[in-house]
Tab-separated table of C-alpha atoms in Angstrom:
chain	number	residue	atom	x	y	z
Q	228	UNK	CA	-0.196	0.013	0.437
Q	229	UNK	CA	1.051	3.560	-1.009
Q	230	UNK	CA	1.718	5.988	2.023
Q	231	UNK	CA	-0.855	9.178	1.659
Q	232	UNK	CA	1.069	11.096	3.194
Q	233	UNK	CA	4.789	10.435	2.358
Q	234	UNK	CA	5.996	13.707	4.720
Q	235	UNK	CA	6.900	13.894	8.232
Q	236	UNK	CA	8.269	16.730	10.139
Q	237	UNK	CA	10.851	16.426	13.149
Q	238	UNK	CA	13.455	18.420	15.481
Q	239	UNK	CA	16.549	18.556	13.581
Q	240	UNK	CA	17.827	16.846	17.555
Q	241	UNK	CA	16.247	14.097	16.631
Q	242	UNK	CA	17.464	13.688	13.499
Q	243	UNK	CA	21.852	14.460	13.853
Q	244	UNK	CA	22.449	12.286	10.908
Q	245	UNK	CA	20.604	15.125	8.487
Q	246	UNK	CA	22.915	18.339	9.672
Q	247	UNK	CA	24.920	18.502	6.933
Q	248	UNK	CA	22.158	17.902	4.261
Q	249	UNK	CA	20.071	20.442	6.242
Q	250	UNK	CA	23.339	23.260	6.320
Q	251	UNK	CA	23.201	22.391	2.357
Q	252	UNK	CA	19.687	22.711	2.370
Q	253	UNK	CA	20.018	26.462	3.847
Q	254	UNK	CA	22.907	27.619	2.182
Q	255	UNK	CA	21.197	27.533	-1.021
Q	256	UNK	CA	18.679	29.922	-0.309
Q	257	UNK	CA	21.282	31.830	2.324
Q	258	UNK	CA	25.164	31.320	2.019
Q	259	UNK	CA	27.376	31.237	5.048
Q	260	UNK	CA	30.164	28.702	6.043
Q	261	UNK	CA	28.557	25.304	6.736
Q	262	UNK	CA	30.535	25.337	10.134
Q	263	UNK	CA	28.266	28.070	11.152
Q	264	UNK	CA	24.728	26.381	9.843
Q	265	UNK	CA	25.977	23.298	12.007
Q	266	UNK	CA	26.636	25.285	15.048
Q	267	UNK	CA	23.024	27.071	14.671
Q	268	UNK	CA	21.594	23.600	13.611
Q	269	UNK	CA	22.815	21.716	16.330
Q	270	UNK	CA	21.362	24.382	18.991
Q	271	UNK	CA	18.033	22.662	18.192
Q	272	UNK	CA	16.663	21.226	21.552
Q	273	UNK	CA	12.699	20.652	23.272
Q	274	UNK	CA	12.741	24.103	24.356
Q	275	UNK	CA	14.064	26.848	21.959
Q	276	UNK	CA	15.764	27.232	19.248
Q	277	UNK	CA	14.125	24.365	17.643
Q	278	UNK	CA	15.120	23.479	14.135
Q	279	UNK	CA	12.157	21.393	12.296
Q	280	UNK	CA	13.049	19.435	9.106
Q	281	UNK	CA	10.384	18.604	6.320
Q	282	UNK	CA	11.062	14.844	5.144
Q	283	UNK	CA	10.166	13.070	2.277
Q	284	UNK	CA	12.077	9.208	2.756
Q	285	UNK	CA	14.777	10.762	4.223
Q	286	UNK	CA	15.489	13.839	2.378
Q	287	UNK	CA	15.550	17.134	3.792
Q	288	UNK	CA	12.667	19.214	1.774
Q	289	UNK	CA	12.482	22.275	4.231
Q	290	UNK	CA	13.641	23.411	7.090
Q	291	UNK	CA	12.205	26.142	9.886
Q	292	UNK	CA	14.065	27.744	12.714
Q	293	UNK	CA	12.006	29.031	15.652
Q	294	UNK	CA	13.318	31.128	18.224
Q	295	UNK	CA	12.091	32.524	21.410
Q	296	UNK	CA	12.197	36.212	21.682
Q	297	UNK	CA	13.470	37.647	24.736
Q	298	UNK	CA	11.462	41.302	24.647
Q	299	UNK	CA	8.140	38.786	24.311
Q	300	UNK	CA	7.765	35.720	26.747
Q	301	UNK	CA	4.603	34.274	24.698
Q	302	UNK	CA	5.956	34.956	21.331
Q	303	UNK	CA	8.496	33.336	18.915
Q	304	UNK	CA	10.135	34.559	16.064
Q	305	UNK	CA	10.722	32.498	12.441
Q	306	UNK	CA	14.201	32.855	11.928
Q	307	UNK	CA	14.487	30.878	8.366
Q	308	UNK	CA	12.334	29.154	6.822
Q	309	UNK	CA	13.316	27.619	2.933
Q	310	UNK	CA	11.714	24.482	1.053
Q	311	UNK	CA	14.154	22.992	-1.787
Q	312	UNK	CA	13.566	24.701	-4.965
Q	313	UNK	CA	12.616	21.207	-6.482
Q	314	UNK	CA	9.817	20.945	-4.640
Q	315	UNK	CA	8.225	24.282	-4.264
Q	316	UNK	CA	4.316	25.650	-5.184
Q	317	UNK	CA	3.422	22.069	-3.718
Q	318	UNK	CA	1.590	23.373	-0.726
Q	319	UNK	CA	4.771	21.927	1.363
Q	320	UNK	CA	5.879	25.362	2.738
Q	321	UNK	CA	2.216	25.510	4.272
Q	322	UNK	CA	2.410	22.150	5.753
Q	323	UNK	CA	5.886	23.398	7.271
Q	324	UNK	CA	4.541	26.644	8.606
Q	325	UNK	CA	1.545	24.898	9.880
Q	326	UNK	CA	3.428	22.438	11.921
Q	327	UNK	CA	6.004	25.151	12.995
Q	328	UNK	CA	2.492	26.868	14.035
Q	329	UNK	CA	1.093	24.329	16.310
Q	330	UNK	CA	4.666	23.646	17.978
Q	331	UNK	CA	4.414	27.257	19.351
Q	332	UNK	CA	0.745	26.610	20.425
Q	333	UNK	CA	1.716	23.261	22.564
Q	334	UNK	CA	4.466	24.991	23.740
Q	335	UNK	CA	2.730	28.149	25.095
Q	336	UNK	CA	3.663	30.723	22.355
Q	337	UNK	CA	0.780	32.815	21.031
Q	338	UNK	CA	2.423	35.371	18.334
Q	339	UNK	CA	4.632	33.930	16.019
Q	340	UNK	CA	7.486	36.762	13.857
Q	341	UNK	CA	9.649	36.721	11.199
Q	342	UNK	CA	10.445	39.205	8.286
Q	343	UNK	CA	10.341	38.544	4.409
Q	344	UNK	CA	11.488	40.145	1.487
Q	345	UNK	CA	9.785	39.306	-1.560
Q	346	UNK	CA	7.711	36.511	0.070
Q	347	UNK	CA	4.615	38.233	1.732
Q	348	UNK	CA	1.459	36.540	-0.316
Q	349	UNK	CA	2.958	33.516	0.588
Q	350	UNK	CA	3.073	34.280	4.666
Q	351	UNK	CA	-0.311	36.075	4.133
Q	352	UNK	CA	-2.234	33.210	2.464
Q	353	UNK	CA	-1.059	30.671	6.081
Q	354	UNK	CA	-2.637	33.906	8.132
Q	355	UNK	CA	0.060	36.320	8.830
Q	356	UNK	CA	-0.457	39.895	8.553
Q	357	UNK	CA	1.897	42.731	8.071
Q	358	UNK	CA	3.207	44.620	11.263
Q	359	UNK	CA	5.308	47.140	12.986
Q	360	UNK	CA	8.733	46.273	13.719
Q	361	UNK	CA	9.032	43.781	16.020
Q	362	UNK	CA	11.939	44.109	18.431
Q	363	UNK	CA	13.727	40.689	18.299
Q	364	UNK	CA	16.348	41.626	20.509
Q	365	UNK	CA	16.241	44.108	22.292
Q	366	UNK	CA	18.406	47.584	21.708
Q	367	UNK	CA	20.474	45.609	18.462
Q	368	UNK	CA	17.170	47.965	16.512
Q	369	UNK	CA	18.553	51.095	17.890
Q	370	UNK	CA	21.906	52.954	17.800
Q	371	UNK	CA	23.496	53.485	21.280
Q	372	UNK	CA	25.807	56.695	22.027
Q	373	UNK	CA	29.651	55.677	22.368
Q	374	UNK	CA	29.332	56.979	25.911
Q	375	UNK	CA	26.872	54.030	26.486
Q	376	UNK	CA	28.844	51.556	24.789
Q	377	UNK	CA	30.612	48.958	27.392
Q	378	UNK	CA	33.769	49.543	26.541
Q	379	UNK	CA	36.336	52.318	26.413
Q	380	UNK	CA	37.310	54.184	23.386
Q	381	UNK	CA	41.033	53.147	22.096
Q	382	UNK	CA	41.602	54.909	19.077
Q	383	UNK	CA	38.753	57.049	17.796
Q	384	UNK	CA	38.359	57.276	13.862
Q	385	UNK	CA	39.520	60.366	11.788
Q	386	UNK	CA	36.464	62.984	11.500
Q	387	UNK	CA	34.794	62.811	7.564
Q	388	UNK	CA	34.234	65.910	6.169
Q	389	UNK	CA	31.642	66.127	3.191
Q	390	UNK	CA	27.749	65.508	2.867
Q	391	UNK	CA	25.909	63.329	5.095
Q	392	UNK	CA	25.037	60.492	3.866
Q	393	UNK	CA	21.188	59.885	2.412
Q	394	UNK	CA	18.484	59.172	4.506
Q	395	UNK	CA	17.359	55.101	4.764
Q	396	UNK	CA	14.866	53.708	1.834
Q	397	UNK	CA	11.786	53.246	3.556
Q	398	UNK	CA	9.463	49.783	3.712
Q	399	UNK	CA	6.863	50.121	1.695
Q	400	UNK	CA	4.913	48.608	3.798
Q	401	UNK	CA	5.896	50.317	6.862
Q	402	UNK	CA	6.173	53.585	7.892
Q	403	UNK	CA	9.811	52.324	10.024
Q	404	UNK	CA	12.624	50.461	8.560
Q	405	UNK	CA	14.824	47.860	11.233
Q	406	UNK	CA	18.835	48.431	10.896
Q	407	UNK	CA	18.493	44.397	11.711
Q	408	UNK	CA	16.383	44.182	9.133
Q	409	UNK	CA	16.770	46.451	6.873
Q	410	UNK	CA	14.223	46.368	3.648
Q	411	UNK	CA	12.159	43.723	5.154
Q	412	UNK	CA	8.551	43.183	5.876
Q	413	UNK	CA	7.809	42.404	9.275
Q	414	UNK	CA	4.877	39.823	9.458
Q	415	UNK	CA	2.346	38.708	12.752
Q	416	UNK	CA	0.351	35.588	13.121
Q	417	UNK	CA	-1.060	35.117	15.966
Q	418	UNK	CA	-1.946	31.786	17.076
């Protein structure tokens, strides 16, 4: 008999044998060193961060990394979300996103945030709404005056004369931009 649902979704820490394959999938979308990828994938645990894998016959077709938001106890942030290019437009992204939402709900999470550039339609179809900038890591989206930094300046930079740089472009969906994720649309789903 043919399995009617050949896809499974499992946490990365239950399948450490798939670390390198998952790293290759993520790097196909956002290139980075394998060492860096493996370190973030190995951090997966039952609490957070959690790396979810979408598998078919033990082949990694999708990945979703979910982390807690220190600034909001009842919220998580989807850091990475990718489906293998060969398998896109088949509903697999929605399947993985739905499973991520169910997992967050079971763990008492009430809000799921993410940022995207160009995939707003996909996330909207899956219940996400454009929102104001999420304070993902308190303090990282603000410029801190040098006198408030926790270290002493040793060699000051030379003063540069000339006109100031042009203003940062505004996000066409929101009234503000974020230094942490410039040019990206922030979205929220209440779970």
